[in-house]
Amino acid sequence: MESASPFASGPPRQRPAMVSNPTSVVQTPLIGRSMAPSSSVPLPSPFGSALPGFSRPAATPLASRPPPPGAIPQGPIAGNGPRIPGFTAPRTLPPPSVQPAPPSAASSSIRPPTPYASATQDSGLQSYPGSPPSGASVATLPMPFVGPPASQQFGRPPTSQPLFSGPPRSQPPFAGAQYLQRPMAGSTNSQLPLAGPPTSQSPFLGPPTSQPPFTGPPTSQPPRPNTPQPPFAGLPTPQQFGGPSTQTLTGPPISQFVGPPTSQPYAGRSSSPSQMATPSSQPFSMPPTVGTSFGSPVWPSQPGQMVPSLPGNVQAPPRMFGMPPGMPGQPIPPVLPAMGHSALAGPQVSTQSKIDPNQIPRPLPNSSITIFETRQGNQANVPPSATSIFVVKDNGNCSPRLMRCTLNQIPCTGDLLSTSSMPFALMVQPLALPHPSDDPIPVVDFGESGPVRCSRCKSYINAFMRFIDHGRTFVCNLCGFTNETPRDYLCNLGPDGRRRDADERLELCKGTVEFVATREYMVRDPMPAVFFFLIDVSLNAIQTGATAAACSAISQSLADLPDGPRTMVGIATFDCSIHFYNLRRASQQPLMLIVPDIHDVYTPLHTDVVVPLTECRQSVEQLLESIPSLFENNKVSDSAFGAAIKAGFLALKPTGGKLLVFQSVLPSVGIGSLSSREAEGRTNASAGDKEAHKLLQPADKTLKTMAIEFAEYQVCVDIFITAQTFVDIASISVVPGTTGGQVYYYYPFSALSDPGKLYNDLRWNLSRPQGFEAVMRVRCSQGLQVQEYAGSFCKRIPTDIDLPAIDCEKTIMVTFKHDDKFQENSECAFQCALLYTTVYGERRIRVINLSLPCTSMLTNLFRTADLDTQFACILKQAASSIPVNSLSQVREQITNLCINILHAYRKFCATVSSSGQLILPEALKLLPLYTLALVKSIGLRNDGRFDDRSYWASHVMSLSISLAVPLVYPRMISIHDLTAKENDGSLSSSNIPLSSEHINDDGIYLLENGEDCLIYVGNMVNPDTLQKLFGVTSVDGLPTQLVLQQFDNDLSEKLSDVMNEIRQQRCSYLRLRLCKKGDPSGMHFMSYMIEDKTAGGLSYVEFLVHVHRQIQTKMA
Amino acid sequence: MAEELAGTGAAASDPDGPDGVRMTWNNWPRTKVEASKCIVPVAASISPIRPSPTLLVLPYHPLRCKPPCFAVLNPFAVVDFAAKIWICPLCFTRNHFPPHYAGISENNMPGELYPQCTTVEYAPPPLDHLSSPPPPPPVFLFVIDTCIIEEELVFLKSAMRRAIGLLPDNALVGLLTFGRMVQLYELGFTEVSKIYVFKGTKEIPKEQILDQLGLSTTNVRHGAVIGAPGYPKSPQSNGFHPSGSVNRFLLPAADCEYALNTLLDEMQTDQWPVEAGSRSLRCTGVALSVAAGLLGACMPGTGARIIALVGGPCTQGPGMIVSKDLSDPVRCHKDLDKDAAPHFHKAVKFYDNLAKQLVNQGHVLDLFASALDQVGVAEMKVAVERTGGLVVLAESFGHSVFKDSFKQIFEDGEQSLGLSFNGTLEINCSKDIKIQGIIGSCTSLEKKGALCADTVVGQGNTTSWKMCGLDRSTCLTVFFDISTTERSNQSGIPNPQLYIQFLTNYQGPEGQMRLRVTTVTRKWADSSNTEELVQGFDQETAAVVLARFTSLKMEMEEGFDATRWLDRSLIRLCSRFGDYRKEDPASFTLNPNFSILPQFMFNLRRSQFVQVFNNSPDETAYFRMMLNRESITNSVVMIQPSLLLYSFNSPPVPALLDVASISADRILLLDAYFSVVIFHGMTIAQWRNMGYQNQPEHQAFAELLQAPQHDAQTIIRERFPVPRLVVCDQHGSQARFLLAKLNPSATYNSSHEVAVGSDIIFTDDVSLQIFCEHLQRLVVQS
């Protein structure tokens, strides 16, 4: 694990333990420095205790798991990509071949979704292997619908494809696969659910369960994500699955889909409604009982229900698909997860009711762990979903954590790309946290000469450079230039054309390596780790307790700063003037140096403002302790934020470093002072919304200019905003946004509940893996060129970006454009080089390589599309456009993008299917849901505060993929029944769709998006539950400012465990807020119910209908 | 009565008399024309608050003449006891005595009418005893240079500690240090040491300083609750603006003594790095303007001193006198002459503005410069002089010139300098007299009146002057003009006497307000009678006035040739008042009242006041400031040092200021005011080196050695700033301090054989004898 940490040299850094606030009401105390974060806290701090590194269930489990699941070794992976229904049959074909192997190999490589694995195991189903065969049968079911869902679920289904190889080749495999499997196995159900690519498929989990009963028909059903369905089971399942399945079979089905179709499937549902209700509840409850795999639990209940329905379903579907039948042969059509198409088709009027909300695609998180080999057989594997848990084996391509592309096959031409409408970008998270079991990133030292580089494009030596002429020359994989091999790097080639030492030389076999930088890469000695804290001590900050919280947080975080003499700290406070402190004074009292000129700031001392931590720890701590009392009676309400950061910058100028600013009010005086634009905005709003977005733009260029100067001197600014009012984040966030920093926002700051998060945020900020004075550049093969970088950085020359600081969470988006064509069978390479200084003062070059195959087939593009990455890309683009365009425009753009992508798929890859169907590419089946969620997100909602929106935008710009999805599409779980769920405490199993119909008055729900954590308490909650969780007996007794304590009972402990797990997973402490039904907080909670119809937006079903209609229009 | 008084000037044992007024001409020429023929300007040297044992202090308000005269009732008034009327001697207006003077009679006169009380002081009780606040305490704001070497800082700290120990408990003290930046200490903040830091490169307007310190009256920035409108405007008990938390920075000495000592303990030399080949960056200008700005928050009328301890030149920001580059030398006189001192005028302008600000506020700038090189006294002179500040120039903070002078400021009782604040001087005089202006430590208040002359000398165009700081030895030179014409004289009532009244309002060291009234009278000389003029001539005063006048001209007039001007003046004076036959040098004689003047002039020509090229601009400025502010007696010593001769068998006797006075068996004591030199003849030195003085049988020798030491100490003790004491031996290197002052009657050119034990001076300068010969010859040439 240690080695895995990016900073090889340094001691391994752990994630900060999030300190939970269990016992005492006041969090801060808990945080008490005395306590070792992890150990001290009663509740195992999420990160701390549990995971040394990042303990996730991780490795061990894998190991333990039976090979079976794994069965789908690499092959499957390859297949996975293709899985997508439609996917080029041809493509798939190859996999098939592979797949066959899988079964056998299975045991060994099994990386596939462990989850499944478990499921499968339990069920005893053969899982994939089996499925494929079924696939064959499926094949017969031409219908994408069925197929797709199935496939989705199976995710891995690819495996199935191979099986189908024959007829089904194409999509059918999936669909078929599922079906097939079921039939075959009978037990299949389990497989199916599992099979599905963890993320997407998971939703279907439920269905699988149901399937079993149906056996034959069930196959179709499995797709249903929602376990709840069982109730409908009968109808719903059939529809969806059945639909598909049937489709293949019967022509008629088609009709159904079209106009009527809706009726049918839904009809079924509609009839079932009653069932629905119950079922919904059941599903959840059910699974828990089973405990084992998700799939299995379901079964029991479902069977009964399902069975009956099935028949009908089955029939129905066939009709619907009628059209498809012909399809079977066609590889493409099947692609679609045939989900609601029928429903959609029907969209009009009555239809809605007919769409079964439980059947539509939803993310199905999966807590199982897969093993991902980046390349196999000299081919790039399609990485698992960014939000799933996986272990990376680096065999040539980089870990997808570090860099992944929206498309896993690169379009040969720009036209092909634009036809697909999909975004083409790379998400680079160069210092991303590895999984503890990931291959460590090797450090390679070339000695004096430095790493070998292409003499033309200066790209670094990597596994894809081709050595020729007995190794005397090598061809750059990026620019194609033939270079002389340096003499001391010579090595003969083996019979396979590779260098004989290729496997020993890590830079020639690993996708990611770190080179030790030579003098040539340094302008000066590597900078020390310098941290300068700037604390707002104006009236407001003092009175709200923000200052005290900041001081306490800093004081406790000192222990987490890197050890050693190179770690320096400095502290300053500010109100309408800036107060520095001489920290190296021998005397007992701190010495405060006030800089009153806030229009022309300067540092008051040459030395002793920034001091080595080891020498002055005591005085620093003492100072932090006394700051709140020093300013206890401060009456100054103004804040010279701009001047303060400038002053802090001047103190850091000689070395560079991190400037951490705690700000509580609108900067009102001095350089870069701001006015309360929000108020103006409000009054103008009546005149029209047109100019509103301008409030999301910085007020002026002052801060930007300053920020650029900061970046030049390697100063990174992080800002912790503990505000009660408007602070103009739009203007302020420019500084962190330009210097590689980030904004933390606590609004409205509560001295009771926020210090815990403040501390944990700060702690993680300081202790997470990070680097300084970094320069990053992404190179790509000839044929492409970098179009733009997006994220938190400063760009002074077109090709490079400057990152005064870079940490494990910062993600940079790089977009590309074609300037030439690729050959069909060539590979397109990307290389990201990050030159940085570690916290221990070592200069390193991290080189991240990714080589992806090129394709001229649109289906391949869709098959290997990476939903999470694409969505992250769309999200960032939306964030960057809200300051420029009006909200309605942005929302329209996003919706149109979604429609265009689906339309492209519909038009070019699923032409065969009925126009009445909404056909979604398997890989992108959640795109509409995410798009809807994005449209309804804080950033794009009309009713958002400007600061919230600005914060959202700035937060999103450097957000990692794995956090981007939950930010927009949060996770909701019920907690009143936590103890009833036996499933090994994994969160993911019990996600509830974000729809108010799943919220019961007697329930307590937890919703988190990686930032905030809302706990919703219904008004009919069992007092006993309240007592257990919150220590109060009635809803009315709940405090408005929630501090979660751990009580001595199972439920409370369970909740703590859950909280900790979430915190650990998100690397965020989460802001807890209590929401009660019937008061504004409850309304706030409900605003996260994305699937609901709201004043400002469509319900999920309506949205699907809308999308479908738009596509139909375009098709016509 | 008047005649008696007229004579007091030169005759009395106390040359300044109880009035502290000395005039160049005690009998005034009647007309402008006659005055111009007198060559030596009609001027009076006054010591406004000179202590006097006979001074009468009256505990009530003065009685004043009707406007616009406003003269105060004085012994020269004609009083009609019966009618209860007095006639003002200056304007001849008749005034009724007010009711409370009802009891006045020939046998019951108020103090101010006693003939001998030409100078009285009024110390009226406050208007209402109960509500009135105690007098505001004095304020001392120390401004300390930290761009000095460690050793100097140690000296400085010890001087500061001693000063702090001497401060009266109620005195308010503030501390400000500077180097590259300015650090202002907030002494009232107890939890931590709080320091406001200002950048040294930028001039900060006063308002901004107050604003930045949170002291601005509007308090816009701090949104403070205090100082809101409606708050009584009346001064607070501490004399500060109500909003002023000035007492954050200025604390009673008793309260902050500990804090100050702690700060001094921790005080370090400026920590900013100094590049090789550079001077350290020092922002004296900004430091002083911050100090002035801070004091701006005090109520006007609060006596406050900025005490600046400066160890080097200002090298950045406003007031900069030289660049930080060491290869760029500090300006010298030559540069100033050639206008080759790039920073000079800017700096002077800056300090001029600072002076204006301080005068407005009524605050004083004292300058203690201790450095081997110049620190910019020449530029700062204006601020120091206008505010009536003290200035001391020393080589080191460890040198007694600094140490002892610095200590003297804070001493009270016998040693006290009697530092007073907020003085205003008003001059009223008979109507034929106009005032040209004043040379000295004061500032014109630009209060124009009928008494102002057209030509201005020094601070003019006014009848009222501000003296932010003044002390017992403060001396001003007032220049008068005679405006009578023949006609006006005839038309007016012939009055043989002229009257001048000096009114000095000031706040004494204890904070009490006083008004000192000095009324003098002099006689108009009969226009036809030169004798009268000659009799009334005061040659010491004339020499000093000429010196001051020349110095001023040298500063003000470009290309002014002082030596030539002095020579011509002397020649004209001698030809006007000397007795001689034309073309017969040998016949030339001078009245005793004029007889020493040529010698004064000879020494003045050679003095540091005229011969600037051997001095730095800083020294010249320093010498001139001292010349202007000291009494006539002291100033004469500056011009022509006194030399005492000690030898066996005779008491100490004054000796000729001549190289001939040197003898191997004598000890000489030279008092050149700025330095006191004890010079041992060769033989004496040898004896002393052999230790004879330690042998009982040579006690006489020991006493001989001791006597000049004792006398030197007496001189030193009485003087501020403390002179440098030089003890040297004949032919020693330090002997130059003596030789430079002696008349070079024997040089390497002189043909005379040198007597054993005597000495010669290596110079080409003419000796006094030759000078006089030339003078005689020129005077008699028609």
Coordinates of N, CA and C in Angstrom, one line a residue, chain B residues 305-306 308 364-368 384-385 387-392 405 408-409 417 419 470-471 473-474 622 625-626 629 720:
Chain B
R305 N 5.6 65.8 22.2 CA 6.9 65.8 21.5 C 7.2 64.5 20.8
I306 N 7.6 64.6 19.6 CA 8.1 63.4 18.9 C 9.6 63.4 19.1
A308 N 12.8 61.8 18.1 CA 13.3 60.9 17.1 C 14.8 60.6 17.4
V364 N 5.8 69.0 18.7 CA 7.2 69.3 18.6 C 8.0 68.1 18.0
L365 N 9.0 68.4 17.2 CA 9.8 67.3 16.7 C 11.2 67.6 17.3
D366 N 11.7 66.6 18.1 CA 13.1 66.7 18.6 C 13.9 65.7 17.8
L367 N 15.1 66.0 17.5 CA 15.9 65.1 16.7 C 17.2 64.8 17.4
F368 N 17.4 63.6 17.6 CA 18.7 63.1 18.2 C 19.4 62.3 17.2
V384 N 12.3 70.7 12.6 CA 12.7 70.8 14.0 C 12.6 72.3 14.4
E385 N 13.1 73.1 13.5 CA 13.2 74.6 13.9 C 11.8 75.2 13.9
T387 N 9.1 73.9 14.7 CA 8.3 73.4 15.8 C 9.0 73.7 17.1
G388 N 10.1 74.3 17.1 CA 10.8 74.6 18.3 C 11.4 73.4 19.0
G389 N 11.7 72.4 18.1 CA 12.3 71.2 18.7 C 13.7 71.3 19.1
L390 N 14.2 70.3 19.8 CA 15.6 70.3 20.2 C 16.3 69.4 19.1
V391 N 17.6 69.7 19.0 CA 18.4 68.9 18.1 C 19.7 68.6 18.7
V392 N 20.1 67.4 18.6 CA 21.4 67.0 19.1 C 22.1 66.1 18.1
S405 N 22.8 64.6 27.0 CA 21.8 65.5 26.5 C 20.4 64.9 26.5
Q408 N 18.9 64.9 29.8 CA 18.5 66.2 30.3 C 17.1 66.6 30.0
I409 N 16.6 66.0 28.9 CA 15.3 66.4 28.5 C 14.3 66.0 29.6
L417 N 15.2 71.5 31.7 CA 15.3 72.5 30.5 C 14.0 73.4 30.5
L419 N 11.0 72.5 29.6 CA 10.4 72.3 28.3 C 8.9 72.7 28.4
L470 N 9.2 75.3 23.4 CA 10.1 76.3 23.8 C 10.6 76.0 25.2
D471 N 11.8 76.5 25.5 CA 12.3 76.2 26.8 C 13.0 77.4 27.4
S473 N 15.8 78.4 27.6 CA 16.9 79.1 26.9 C 16.5 79.5 25.5
T474 N 15.3 79.2 25.1 CA 14.9 79.6 23.8 C 15.1 81.1 23.5
Y622 N 23.0 72.0 11.9 CA 22.9 71.9 13.4 C 23.5 73.1 14.0
M625 N 21.2 76.0 13.7 CA 20.0 76.0 14.6 C 20.4 76.3 16.0
M626 N 21.5 75.9 16.4 CA 22.0 76.2 17.8 C 22.2 77.7 17.9
R629 N 19.0 79.6 18.4 CA 18.1 79.4 19.5 C 18.8 79.7 20.8
F720 N 23.0 72.7 27.1 CA 22.3 71.7 26.3 C 22.3 72.1 24.9

